[in-house]
Structures are given as C-alpha cells and as structure tokens.
Amino acid sequence: MLFTSYTFIAFLIILFLVYYLLPHKWQWVITLCAGLFFYAYAFKDPGKQFGFFFIIITIITTYLSARLIDRNLKIQQEYVKTNKETLDRDVKKAYKEKMRKKRLLILTGCLVLNFGILAVLKYTNFAISNVNGVIKLFGSEAAVGSVDFVLPLGISFYTFQSMGYLIDVYRGKYESVRNPFKFALFVSFFPQLIQGPISRYDDMADSLFVPHSFDFTRVSRGIERILWGYFKKVVIADRMLVGVKEIIGAPDTYFGFYVFLGAIFYALELYADFTGGIDITIGIAEVLGIKVRENFERPYFSKSIKEYWRRWHISLGAWFTEYLFYPVSVSKPSLKLSKWSRAHLGEKVGKRLPVYIATISVWLITGIWPGAAWNFAVWGLGNCFFIMLSEELEPLYDKFHKRFNVLGTTPWKIFQILRTFAIMCSLRMLDCYRNVPVTFKMFGTMFTRFNAPEVFREGLWNIGLSIPDYIVLLCGTAVLFTVSMIGRHGDVRKRVFAKNPVVTVSVCSILLILILVFGAYGIGYDASQFIYNQF
Amino acid sequence: MDELLEILQNLHPDVDFEECDTLIDDGILDSFDIVSLIAEISDTFDVVIGAENIIPENFNSAQALYDLIERLEEE
C-alpha cells in the first residue's frame, strides 16, 4: 500500500475515525491492528505471504531476549543487594562479570539472528553475483544461480529499530517492555515502518501507549504536515523524477551539461521524496498523538559533509554512531590499537588510526545499507574520504580563516554551503547511475564535453518535462527554499498556527488544491514508490 | 581534574573547559573528539568508558566527565 495510493488515503481516513470514535483506551490496540493490516497488505500477492513472518520473528526474538536480559539484570541486582555485607569486592566483581557474559550471550544471539536474516535476504544475490564475477575472471562459464527472495518491506528500518531497543535494554538504559503486544506496536508502528525515522523506544513510549483525546490544534497541524509531505512528493519529486529518469537512462545521449542538470534534479527529487515521506509519517503520528523524532534539519544548508550527515536522515546517522561507531572505536582492541599506534607511529597518526578504522567500517556499512551493490559501497567510502579529508585539512582551514578573516561572513557561508551541495551531488551520481565506471565516465563528461548552449536551446525540452512542468518545479523549489529559510528561526507550522487557526485551515486548503491540480498524475507519470521504501 | 582539563585543552585549545557546559549540545566535541578523549582518559586514569556511557550528560562539561571517571573508578 503506497503512501500515494487511494487505498492508503482511505485506510488513513478509516483509521483516524475509528481511533477517535472508539474508547480511547483501545487506541494503541487499534494502531497495532492497523500496522499489522498495513504490513500484511504488502504481502497480499500469491507466493509473497511468507515475507510477512520475518517481522513477526524479529518481534518475538527481540521481545524474549530483552525480557531475559532484564530478568538476568534484576537477579544480579537483587543478589548484590541481599549479600551487600558479605560479598567482598572481588567476588562481587566476578559475579557481575559472569552475569554480564550471560546477558551478552543473549544479546549476541539475537543480533546475529536478526542481522543474519537481513544479510541473507538482502545480500545473498550480491554475494552470488560477485562469486560469478570471480568465476568468470578465471575463464569459466559456470555460474551460481541467483535466489528469488521476497525482501520484506522496511526490513532494515524495523531491524535497526528493534536491535537499538535490545542494545539499550542490555546497556540498562531502560527496562524491557512487559506486554509483547505493546512491543509489537513499537516495531510495527506503520507510518515509520517503511522509511523511518528509526525511533528509540524511550522517545516514543510516552506517547505510543497512552490514550489521546481529539485535539483540534494537534490534529490540524498533523494534517497540515501530511499535506505538506504529499505536496513535496507528488508535485515536486514525482515530476522531477521524469527528467532524472530520462537523463540517467540514456548516458550515451545525455552527457556533459545534462549530467550536471541531472545531479541537481536528483538532489531536489531525493530531498522532496524522502523529506516528503517523513513529513507524511510525522504528520500521521501527530494526528494520532504519537511523537516521532525529526529526521531532517535543512540538510542542504550544511556547511560541511560532517554537518550534512548530522542533518540528513538524522535517526540513521544517530543509530550508526551510537550502536556501531562508538562501540567499535572505544572497544578494548581499538583502545589497544590506539595505545600501540601512539607509541609507534607518533601522537598525531596514532590518535587518528583507530578512529579512522572505525569511520571507514561504519561508512562502508552505511554505504551498502541502502543496497547491495558496489556503487553504494563506493558512495559510502566517498563520503568517508571527504569527512577524513576535511578533518586532515582542518589546521589549514584554520590558518586560512585567520589569515583572511572570512569565517562567519555571509559570502563564505554561501561558499561552504555550495561546496557541500556540490560534493553531495557528485557522490550521489553513484546512486543515480548505479554503476561505478559509468558514474566516473559521466562525471568526467561534465568537464570534457561542453554542451550547455545546446542543452538550453533545445535539450531542456527533450527530457520529458514541458514549460508548465518547469514552472511548477521552479515555483515548488522556491516554496521549499522559502519554508527552509523561515524554518531556521523555529518550527514554521507553530509560527503559522500561533498567528491564527484560520491560517492553518487556509494553508491546508491551498496545499490540497496544489496537490490535486499540480500533482504528477495521469499519462506519462507513474505513481512512484518512495525511494527509501526499497531499503 | 587538572589532568583531564589538560587533555581537553590539548584537543581544543580555544575552548574554556572550566566554564563550558554545552560541549555536546553546541557541537564543540564531535564523535572524533569523543573517541580520542576516551582513548586518552583510558591511558591516564585507567578506566574504561564504554559506549553505553557516551551520552550528552556525561560529556557536556569537564566536570560531568570527571564525575563519570570517578564513578567508573569506584566500580
């Protein structure tokens, strides 16, 4: 059920009505049922039903593991408390260590099982294609056949969210959930199931299970956010997609300036698509009274790649930092390596080596997270390269800033923003062409084949977009930019609503009209899936 | 505390670590800094700061970090 389908809109309307008309104490049960129905609907086609059970496996194994870990921790605390007077320090330490190892075993088992499922379903064919590539290198015609797996919808998102919860319970950050159905709701909360954000249990729990009465202000703000998301998706992203597909689909025809244009179009399409989807998610949650964390903070205004990644897909970045980067980089082997490298390679290199090893690992995984392909791996390592480069160049930047006194000035800020945008657009070309050599070749044509005049003269009209399309896209982008500029000083909707409820109703009406009139529907358009749904 | 302040000062000579209590909230310390910091603390104080301890409350100020080190030393 696509967010952009009429079935989904009908599903939402029915859900909102049932949610507020039935006794409020059942709201969390209604949301759970809605989530399971939404998810099961994705596997309605014959032969695909099996895919539904993977989320059930994740729910059951994570729930049980968290309960076991919690139980173990409680037994330990109780034992230490009861025997406080009699236990000496070393015995207590040994006992705690023994119990910790048991908890670690449960945690590891569950992590291996769930990430194992994810890896097998997502990366088996990638591994097979690489094996076949190697076999071919040796001149053999033999090939391993690919496997036809049903990749469960949103498997990365719900696996990451569940495993984050389990690690938090292991770390003693909060207690495990007693009620298995409440935990099932946390994992299967449908608006965020297919493209995030990846929520933390302690962020959501307060609002997820409590009754919510109908609050006109909150509900209308939620609807406003949903409509804003649809505006971004169907008016901007889906229209832009036509041009992007045309340019990327025919690299022999569209080279030089077309590639530059394609990269800009893709940047806007991706932004409108992904943030639009998240707006719909957060808007639905808001109507239901449930708090979901923000996932974007005007990423295209970032002044460095590091900053960009703090503002784009925030929840994924936070997940990787919290559950992968830190555990790897402060692990005992890493600290040992740090000590060794500082002693043998000098203070400067020694300090950086373990951090850089952890950074490269994290970026490699971040790269292949969206897709099992070499282009994504190179994309991840490309990001990593620029982050490490900027880290290394920092002393040089400092000297430059001091010498020319430009830091903080508007022209310099604009330069930094444009530089970051250009680097990100270049890296994303790997995502567009999905082929490493082709991407590098097409990137090169921007500098070797100058055809800008020709593109402006006639090319612009040959990529599936008409003059009205360009006008809609220009106006839409201007609206996005303006809203982002206003958003720098606080939540735009709060500021709009604070003035007058009539304003919100008007904004909603205008957005609805714009979506209906300018939405990319009909012949030539495909009611496309959100880009991140496939992850 | 002086040893900790020295480590912090080496990392960012321009920051007043005795006064600042928004080291994480204001983005003064990033993930690279935190990892370097933990490696140096583990050498100097002989404590292991695990990933579970890396939360803003423990790293927002030199004092909070020092309190964490003391807590870990006691354990």
Short mmCIF file of N, CA, C and O in Angstrom, two decimals, chain A residues 37-146:
data_model
loop_
_atom_site.label_atom_id
_atom_site.label_comp_id
_atom_site.label_asym_id
_atom_site.label_seq_id
_atom_site.Cartn_x
_atom_site.Cartn_y
_atom_site.Cartn_z
N PHE A 37 -2.22 -4.87 9.69
CA PHE A 37 -3.00 -4.95 8.45
C PHE A 37 -2.22 -4.29 7.31
O PHE A 37 -2.09 -4.86 6.21
N PHE A 38 -1.69 -3.10 7.58
CA PHE A 38 -0.90 -2.35 6.58
C PHE A 38 0.27 -3.20 6.09
O PHE A 38 0.55 -3.29 4.90
N TYR A 39 0.91 -3.86 7.03
CA TYR A 39 2.09 -4.65 6.68
C TYR A 39 1.68 -5.91 5.91
O TYR A 39 2.30 -6.26 4.90
N ALA A 40 0.64 -6.58 6.41
CA ALA A 40 0.19 -7.82 5.76
C ALA A 40 -0.28 -7.52 4.33
O ALA A 40 -0.10 -8.33 3.42
N TYR A 41 -0.89 -6.34 4.13
CA TYR A 41 -1.40 -5.94 2.80
C TYR A 41 -0.27 -5.93 1.77
O TYR A 41 -0.48 -6.23 0.60
N ALA A 42 0.94 -5.60 2.23
CA ALA A 42 2.10 -5.55 1.32
C ALA A 42 2.45 -6.94 0.79
O ALA A 42 3.12 -7.07 -0.23
N PHE A 43 2.00 -7.97 1.50
CA PHE A 43 2.34 -9.34 1.09
C PHE A 43 1.11 -10.10 0.62
O PHE A 43 1.02 -11.31 0.76
N LYS A 44 0.14 -9.35 0.10
CA LYS A 44 -1.13 -9.99 -0.27
C LYS A 44 -1.03 -10.86 -1.52
O LYS A 44 -1.81 -11.77 -1.71
N ASP A 45 -0.03 -10.55 -2.38
CA ASP A 45 0.08 -11.30 -3.63
C ASP A 45 0.47 -12.76 -3.38
O ASP A 45 1.28 -13.04 -2.48
N PRO A 46 -0.10 -13.68 -4.20
CA PRO A 46 0.23 -15.10 -4.01
C PRO A 46 1.74 -15.34 -4.08
O PRO A 46 2.43 -14.75 -4.91
N GLY A 47 2.21 -16.17 -3.19
CA GLY A 47 3.64 -16.51 -3.19
C GLY A 47 4.48 -15.55 -2.37
O GLY A 47 5.67 -15.78 -2.15
N LYS A 48 3.88 -14.45 -1.94
CA LYS A 48 4.67 -13.47 -1.20
C LYS A 48 4.34 -13.47 0.29
O LYS A 48 5.01 -12.79 1.07
N GLN A 49 3.28 -14.18 0.66
CA GLN A 49 2.78 -14.12 2.05
C GLN A 49 3.86 -14.43 3.08
O GLN A 49 3.83 -13.90 4.19
N PHE A 50 4.78 -15.26 2.69
CA PHE A 50 5.83 -15.70 3.60
C PHE A 50 6.62 -14.51 4.17
O PHE A 50 7.06 -14.53 5.32
N GLY A 51 6.76 -13.47 3.36
CA GLY A 51 7.54 -12.28 3.77
C GLY A 51 7.04 -11.63 5.04
O GLY A 51 7.81 -11.00 5.78
N PHE A 52 5.73 -11.78 5.30
CA PHE A 52 5.12 -11.16 6.48
C PHE A 52 5.73 -11.69 7.78
O PHE A 52 5.82 -10.97 8.78
N PHE A 53 6.15 -12.95 7.77
CA PHE A 53 6.56 -13.59 9.02
C PHE A 53 7.93 -13.14 9.54
O PHE A 53 8.24 -13.35 10.69
N PHE A 54 8.70 -12.48 8.67
CA PHE A 54 10.02 -12.04 9.15
C PHE A 54 9.89 -10.99 10.26
O PHE A 54 10.65 -11.00 11.21
N ILE A 55 8.93 -10.11 10.11
CA ILE A 55 8.77 -9.08 11.16
C ILE A 55 8.29 -9.75 12.46
O ILE A 55 8.67 -9.33 13.56
N ILE A 56 7.48 -10.79 12.31
CA ILE A 56 6.99 -11.50 13.50
C ILE A 56 8.18 -12.17 14.21
O ILE A 56 8.28 -12.13 15.45
N ILE A 57 9.09 -12.75 13.42
CA ILE A 57 10.28 -13.38 14.02
C ILE A 57 11.08 -12.33 14.80
O ILE A 57 11.50 -12.55 15.94
N THR A 58 11.26 -11.15 14.17
CA THR A 58 12.02 -10.08 14.84
C THR A 58 11.32 -9.66 16.14
O THR A 58 11.97 -9.49 17.18
N ILE A 59 10.00 -9.50 16.07
CA ILE A 59 9.26 -9.07 17.27
C ILE A 59 9.42 -10.10 18.40
O ILE A 59 9.78 -9.75 19.52
N ILE A 60 9.19 -11.37 18.08
CA ILE A 60 9.24 -12.40 19.12
C ILE A 60 10.66 -12.56 19.70
O ILE A 60 10.84 -12.54 20.92
N THR A 61 11.64 -12.67 18.82
CA THR A 61 13.01 -12.90 19.34
C THR A 61 13.52 -11.69 20.14
O THR A 61 14.16 -11.86 21.18
N THR A 62 13.22 -10.49 19.67
CA THR A 62 13.70 -9.30 20.38
C THR A 62 13.00 -9.16 21.72
O THR A 62 13.62 -8.84 22.74
N TYR A 63 11.68 -9.39 21.70
CA TYR A 63 10.91 -9.29 22.94
C TYR A 63 11.47 -10.25 23.99
O TYR A 63 11.77 -9.86 25.13
N LEU A 64 11.62 -11.51 23.59
CA LEU A 64 12.07 -12.53 24.54
C LEU A 64 13.50 -12.26 25.03
O LEU A 64 13.79 -12.35 26.22
N SER A 65 14.37 -11.87 24.11
CA SER A 65 15.76 -11.59 24.51
C SER A 65 15.82 -10.44 25.50
O SER A 65 16.54 -10.51 26.50
N ALA A 66 15.05 -9.39 25.22
CA ALA A 66 15.05 -8.23 26.13
C ALA A 66 14.53 -8.62 27.51
O ALA A 66 15.07 -8.20 28.54
N ARG A 67 13.49 -9.46 27.52
CA ARG A 67 12.94 -9.89 28.81
C ARG A 67 13.97 -10.71 29.58
O ARG A 67 14.15 -10.55 30.79
N LEU A 68 14.67 -11.60 28.86
CA LEU A 68 15.68 -12.44 29.52
C LEU A 68 16.84 -11.59 30.07
O LEU A 68 17.31 -11.81 31.18
N ILE A 69 17.26 -10.62 29.29
CA ILE A 69 18.35 -9.74 29.72
C ILE A 69 17.94 -8.98 30.97
O ILE A 69 18.68 -8.88 31.96
N ASP A 70 16.71 -8.49 30.92
CA ASP A 70 16.17 -7.72 32.06
C ASP A 70 16.10 -8.59 33.32
O ASP A 70 16.45 -8.15 34.42
N ARG A 71 15.64 -9.81 33.12
CA ARG A 71 15.49 -10.74 34.25
C ARG A 71 16.87 -11.02 34.87
O ARG A 71 17.03 -10.99 36.10
N ASN A 72 17.84 -11.24 33.99
CA ASN A 72 19.20 -11.51 34.45
C ASN A 72 19.73 -10.33 35.27
O ASN A 72 20.32 -10.49 36.34
N LEU A 73 19.49 -9.13 34.76
CA LEU A 73 19.98 -7.92 35.43
C LEU A 73 19.32 -7.75 36.81
O LEU A 73 19.97 -7.39 37.79
N LYS A 74 18.02 -8.07 36.87
CA LYS A 74 17.29 -7.95 38.13
C LYS A 74 17.80 -8.96 39.16
O LYS A 74 17.96 -8.64 40.33
N ILE A 75 18.05 -10.19 38.68
CA ILE A 75 18.58 -11.23 39.59
C ILE A 75 19.93 -10.76 40.15
O ILE A 75 20.21 -10.86 41.34
N GLN A 76 20.74 -10.20 39.27
CA GLN A 76 22.06 -9.71 39.69
C GLN A 76 21.92 -8.60 40.75
O GLN A 76 22.56 -8.65 41.80
N GLN A 77 21.05 -7.64 40.45
CA GLN A 77 20.88 -6.52 41.39
C GLN A 77 20.38 -7.01 42.74
O GLN A 77 20.84 -6.58 43.79
N GLU A 78 19.41 -7.93 42.69
CA GLU A 78 18.83 -8.47 43.91
C GLU A 78 19.89 -9.21 44.74
O GLU A 78 19.99 -9.02 45.96
N TYR A 79 20.68 -10.01 44.05
CA TYR A 79 21.72 -10.81 44.73
C TYR A 79 22.76 -9.90 45.39
O TYR A 79 23.12 -10.09 46.55
N VAL A 80 23.19 -8.88 44.62
CA VAL A 80 24.20 -7.96 45.16
C VAL A 80 23.64 -7.19 46.35
O VAL A 80 24.30 -7.00 47.37
N LYS A 81 22.37 -6.82 46.24
CA LYS A 81 21.73 -6.05 47.31
C LYS A 81 21.60 -6.90 48.58
O LYS A 81 21.93 -6.47 49.68
N THR A 82 21.12 -8.14 48.39
CA THR A 82 20.90 -9.03 49.54
C THR A 82 22.21 -9.39 50.25
O THR A 82 22.27 -9.49 51.47
N ASN A 83 23.26 -9.56 49.42
CA ASN A 83 24.53 -10.02 50.01
C ASN A 83 25.56 -8.89 50.13
O ASN A 83 26.77 -9.14 50.10
N LYS A 84 25.06 -7.69 50.21
CA LYS A 84 25.92 -6.50 50.22
C LYS A 84 27.01 -6.58 51.31
O LYS A 84 28.18 -6.26 51.08
N GLU A 85 26.58 -7.05 52.49
CA GLU A 85 27.51 -7.05 53.62
C GLU A 85 28.57 -8.17 53.52
O GLU A 85 29.70 -8.00 53.95
N THR A 86 28.12 -9.29 52.96
CA THR A 86 29.01 -10.46 52.98
C THR A 86 29.94 -10.58 51.77
O THR A 86 30.99 -11.22 51.86
N LEU A 87 29.54 -9.99 50.63
CA LEU A 87 30.36 -10.14 49.41
C LEU A 87 31.56 -9.22 49.44
O LEU A 87 31.42 -8.03 49.72
N ASP A 88 32.75 -9.79 49.18
CA ASP A 88 33.87 -8.84 49.08
C ASP A 88 33.96 -8.34 47.64
O ASP A 88 33.34 -8.88 46.72
N ARG A 89 34.73 -7.32 47.43
CA ARG A 89 34.77 -6.59 46.16
C ARG A 89 35.08 -7.49 44.96
O ARG A 89 34.41 -7.42 43.93
N ASP A 90 36.07 -8.38 45.14
CA ASP A 90 36.48 -9.23 44.01
C ASP A 90 35.41 -10.26 43.65
O ASP A 90 35.16 -10.51 42.47
N VAL A 91 34.78 -10.83 44.68
CA VAL A 91 33.72 -11.83 44.43
C VAL A 91 32.55 -11.15 43.71
O VAL A 91 31.98 -11.69 42.75
N LYS A 92 32.21 -9.97 44.20
CA LYS A 92 31.11 -9.22 43.60
C LYS A 92 31.41 -8.92 42.13
O LYS A 92 30.57 -9.09 41.25
N LYS A 93 32.65 -8.52 41.89
CA LYS A 93 33.07 -8.17 40.53
C LYS A 93 32.99 -9.40 39.61
O LYS A 93 32.50 -9.32 38.48
N ALA A 94 33.45 -10.54 40.15
CA ALA A 94 33.44 -11.77 39.35
C ALA A 94 32.00 -12.20 39.05
O ALA A 94 31.69 -12.63 37.93
N TYR A 95 31.13 -12.06 40.05
CA TYR A 95 29.73 -12.44 39.87
C TYR A 95 29.07 -11.55 38.80
O TYR A 95 28.39 -12.03 37.89
N LYS A 96 29.33 -10.24 38.91
CA LYS A 96 28.76 -9.29 37.93
C LYS A 96 29.24 -9.63 36.52
O LYS A 96 28.49 -9.57 35.55
N GLU A 97 30.51 -9.98 36.42
CA GLU A 97 31.10 -10.28 35.12
C GLU A 97 30.46 -11.55 34.53
O GLU A 97 30.16 -11.61 33.33
N LYS A 98 30.22 -12.54 35.42
CA LYS A 98 29.60 -13.79 34.98
C LYS A 98 28.19 -13.52 34.43
O LYS A 98 27.81 -14.00 33.36
N MET A 99 27.46 -12.69 35.17
CA MET A 99 26.09 -12.35 34.73
C MET A 99 26.11 -11.52 33.46
O MET A 99 25.28 -11.69 32.58
N ARG A 100 27.06 -10.60 33.36
CA ARG A 100 27.17 -9.76 32.17
C ARG A 100 27.42 -10.61 30.94
O ARG A 100 26.87 -10.38 29.87
N LYS A 101 28.25 -11.62 31.11
CA LYS A 101 28.56 -12.51 29.97
C LYS A 101 27.30 -13.25 29.50
O LYS A 101 27.11 -13.46 28.32
N LYS A 102 26.46 -13.63 30.46
CA LYS A 102 25.20 -14.31 30.10
C LYS A 102 24.33 -13.35 29.28
O LYS A 102 23.73 -13.73 28.28
N ARG A 103 24.25 -12.11 29.76
CA ARG A 103 23.43 -11.12 29.04
C ARG A 103 23.99 -10.88 27.65
O ARG A 103 23.26 -10.77 26.67
N LEU A 104 25.32 -10.83 27.59
CA LEU A 104 25.98 -10.58 26.31
C LEU A 104 25.70 -11.72 25.32
O LEU A 104 25.49 -11.49 24.13
N LEU A 105 25.62 -12.93 25.85
CA LEU A 105 25.34 -14.09 25.01
C LEU A 105 23.94 -14.00 24.41
O LEU A 105 23.74 -14.25 23.21
N ILE A 106 22.99 -13.61 25.25
CA ILE A 106 21.60 -13.46 24.76
C ILE A 106 21.56 -12.36 23.69
O ILE A 106 20.98 -12.53 22.62
N LEU A 107 22.21 -11.23 24.02
CA LEU A 107 22.22 -10.10 23.08
C LEU A 107 22.84 -10.52 21.74
O LEU A 107 22.25 -10.30 20.68
N THR A 108 24.00 -11.16 21.82
CA THR A 108 24.70 -11.54 20.60
C THR A 108 23.86 -12.50 19.77
O THR A 108 23.76 -12.35 18.54
N GLY A 109 23.23 -13.46 20.45
CA GLY A 109 22.40 -14.44 19.73
C GLY A 109 21.30 -13.74 18.94
O GLY A 109 21.08 -14.03 17.76
N CYS A 110 20.63 -12.81 19.60
CA CYS A 110 19.52 -12.12 18.94
C CYS A 110 20.02 -11.21 17.80
O CYS A 110 19.41 -11.15 16.74
N LEU A 111 21.15 -10.54 18.04
CA LEU A 111 21.71 -9.67 17.00
C LEU A 111 22.11 -10.49 15.77
O LEU A 111 21.81 -10.12 14.64
N VAL A 112 22.76 -11.62 16.04
CA VAL A 112 23.23 -12.46 14.92
C VAL A 112 22.02 -12.97 14.12
O VAL A 112 22.01 -12.93 12.89
N LEU A 113 20.98 -13.42 14.85
CA LEU A 113 19.81 -13.94 14.16
C LEU A 113 19.16 -12.87 13.28
O LEU A 113 18.91 -13.08 12.08
N ASN A 114 18.90 -11.71 13.86
CA ASN A 114 18.16 -10.68 13.12
C ASN A 114 18.99 -10.01 12.02
O ASN A 114 18.49 -9.80 10.92
N PHE A 115 20.24 -9.69 12.34
CA PHE A 115 21.07 -9.12 11.27
C PHE A 115 21.41 -10.20 10.24
O PHE A 115 21.63 -9.90 9.07
N GLY A 116 21.42 -11.47 10.71
CA GLY A 116 21.65 -12.58 9.79
C GLY A 116 20.52 -12.67 8.77
O GLY A 116 20.76 -12.81 7.57
N ILE A 117 19.28 -12.55 9.26
CA ILE A 117 18.12 -12.59 8.34
C ILE A 117 18.26 -11.45 7.32
O ILE A 117 18.11 -11.64 6.11
N LEU A 118 18.55 -10.26 7.86
CA LEU A 118 18.69 -9.08 6.98
C LEU A 118 19.78 -9.32 5.93
O LEU A 118 19.58 -9.06 4.74
N ALA A 119 20.91 -9.84 6.40
CA ALA A 119 22.04 -10.03 5.48
C ALA A 119 21.71 -11.08 4.42
O ALA A 119 21.98 -10.87 3.24
N VAL A 120 21.11 -12.19 4.85
CA VAL A 120 20.80 -13.25 3.88
C VAL A 120 19.81 -12.75 2.83
O VAL A 120 20.01 -12.91 1.63
N LEU A 121 18.73 -12.10 3.31
CA LEU A 121 17.70 -11.66 2.37
C LEU A 121 18.22 -10.56 1.44
O LEU A 121 17.86 -10.48 0.28
N LYS A 122 19.07 -9.71 1.98
CA LYS A 122 19.46 -8.54 1.21
C LYS A 122 20.74 -8.73 0.40
O LYS A 122 20.89 -8.13 -0.65
N TYR A 123 21.65 -9.53 0.94
CA TYR A 123 22.98 -9.53 0.32
C TYR A 123 23.38 -10.85 -0.35
O TYR A 123 24.45 -10.92 -0.92
N THR A 124 22.49 -11.87 -0.27
CA THR A 124 22.86 -13.16 -0.88
C THR A 124 23.12 -13.00 -2.39
O THR A 124 24.15 -13.44 -2.90
N ASN A 125 22.20 -12.34 -3.08
CA ASN A 125 22.37 -12.21 -4.53
C ASN A 125 23.58 -11.37 -4.90
O ASN A 125 24.23 -11.60 -5.92
N PHE A 126 23.88 -10.38 -4.05
CA PHE A 126 25.08 -9.55 -4.27
C PHE A 126 26.33 -10.43 -4.16
O PHE A 126 27.23 -10.37 -5.01
N ALA A 127 26.32 -11.29 -3.12
CA ALA A 127 27.47 -12.18 -2.93
C ALA A 127 27.58 -13.14 -4.11
O ALA A 127 28.67 -13.35 -4.65
N ILE A 128 26.42 -13.68 -4.54
CA ILE A 128 26.43 -14.62 -5.67
C ILE A 128 26.97 -13.94 -6.93
O ILE A 128 27.81 -14.50 -7.65
N SER A 129 26.53 -12.71 -7.18
CA SER A 129 26.99 -12.03 -8.41
C SER A 129 28.50 -11.78 -8.35
O SER A 129 29.18 -11.86 -9.38
N ASN A 130 29.03 -11.53 -7.16
CA ASN A 130 30.48 -11.34 -7.04
C ASN A 130 31.23 -12.65 -7.24
O ASN A 130 32.28 -12.67 -7.89
N VAL A 131 30.65 -13.72 -6.70
CA VAL A 131 31.28 -15.04 -6.89
C VAL A 131 31.30 -15.36 -8.39
O VAL A 131 32.33 -15.78 -8.95
N ASN A 132 30.17 -15.10 -9.07
CA ASN A 132 30.10 -15.36 -10.50
C ASN A 132 31.12 -14.53 -11.27
O ASN A 132 31.72 -14.99 -12.23
N GLY A 133 31.29 -13.30 -10.80
CA GLY A 133 32.28 -12.41 -11.43
C GLY A 133 33.68 -13.00 -11.33
O GLY A 133 34.45 -12.99 -12.30
N VAL A 134 33.99 -13.54 -10.15
CA VAL A 134 35.32 -14.12 -9.93
C VAL A 134 35.48 -15.37 -10.80
O VAL A 134 36.51 -15.57 -11.45
N ILE A 135 34.41 -16.21 -10.83
CA ILE A 135 34.46 -17.44 -11.64
C ILE A 135 34.74 -17.07 -13.11
O ILE A 135 35.57 -17.68 -13.79
N LYS A 136 34.07 -16.03 -13.58
CA LYS A 136 34.21 -15.59 -14.97
C LYS A 136 35.64 -15.12 -15.24
O LYS A 136 36.18 -15.33 -16.33
N LEU A 137 36.23 -14.47 -14.24
CA LEU A 137 37.60 -13.98 -14.38
C LEU A 137 38.56 -15.11 -14.72
O LEU A 137 39.55 -14.93 -15.41
N PHE A 138 38.24 -16.29 -14.16
CA PHE A 138 39.10 -17.44 -14.40
C PHE A 138 38.71 -18.19 -15.68
O PHE A 138 39.14 -19.31 -15.92
N GLY A 139 37.85 -17.58 -16.45
CA GLY A 139 37.52 -18.12 -17.76
C GLY A 139 36.46 -19.20 -17.78
O GLY A 139 36.21 -19.82 -18.81
N SER A 140 35.81 -19.42 -16.64
CA SER A 140 34.80 -20.47 -16.60
C SER A 140 33.42 -19.90 -16.97
O SER A 140 33.11 -18.75 -16.70
N GLU A 141 32.61 -20.72 -17.59
CA GLU A 141 31.25 -20.29 -17.97
C GLU A 141 30.24 -20.63 -16.87
O GLU A 141 29.09 -20.24 -16.92
N ALA A 142 30.70 -21.44 -15.89
CA ALA A 142 29.80 -21.86 -14.82
C ALA A 142 29.34 -20.65 -14.00
O ALA A 142 30.07 -19.67 -13.88
N ALA A 143 28.12 -20.72 -13.51
CA ALA A 143 27.62 -19.61 -12.70
C ALA A 143 26.67 -20.12 -11.63
O ALA A 143 25.94 -21.09 -11.86
N VAL A 144 26.73 -19.48 -10.49
CA VAL A 144 25.81 -19.84 -9.40
C VAL A 144 24.50 -19.10 -9.66
O VAL A 144 24.51 -17.90 -9.94
N GLY A 145 23.39 -19.80 -9.59
CA GLY A 145 22.10 -19.16 -9.85
C GLY A 145 21.69 -18.23 -8.72
O GLY A 145 22.01 -18.50 -7.56
N SER A 146 21.01 -17.12 -9.07
CA SER A 146 20.58 -16.19 -8.02
C SER A 146 19.35 -16.76 -7.31
O SER A 146 18.68 -17.66 -7.80
#
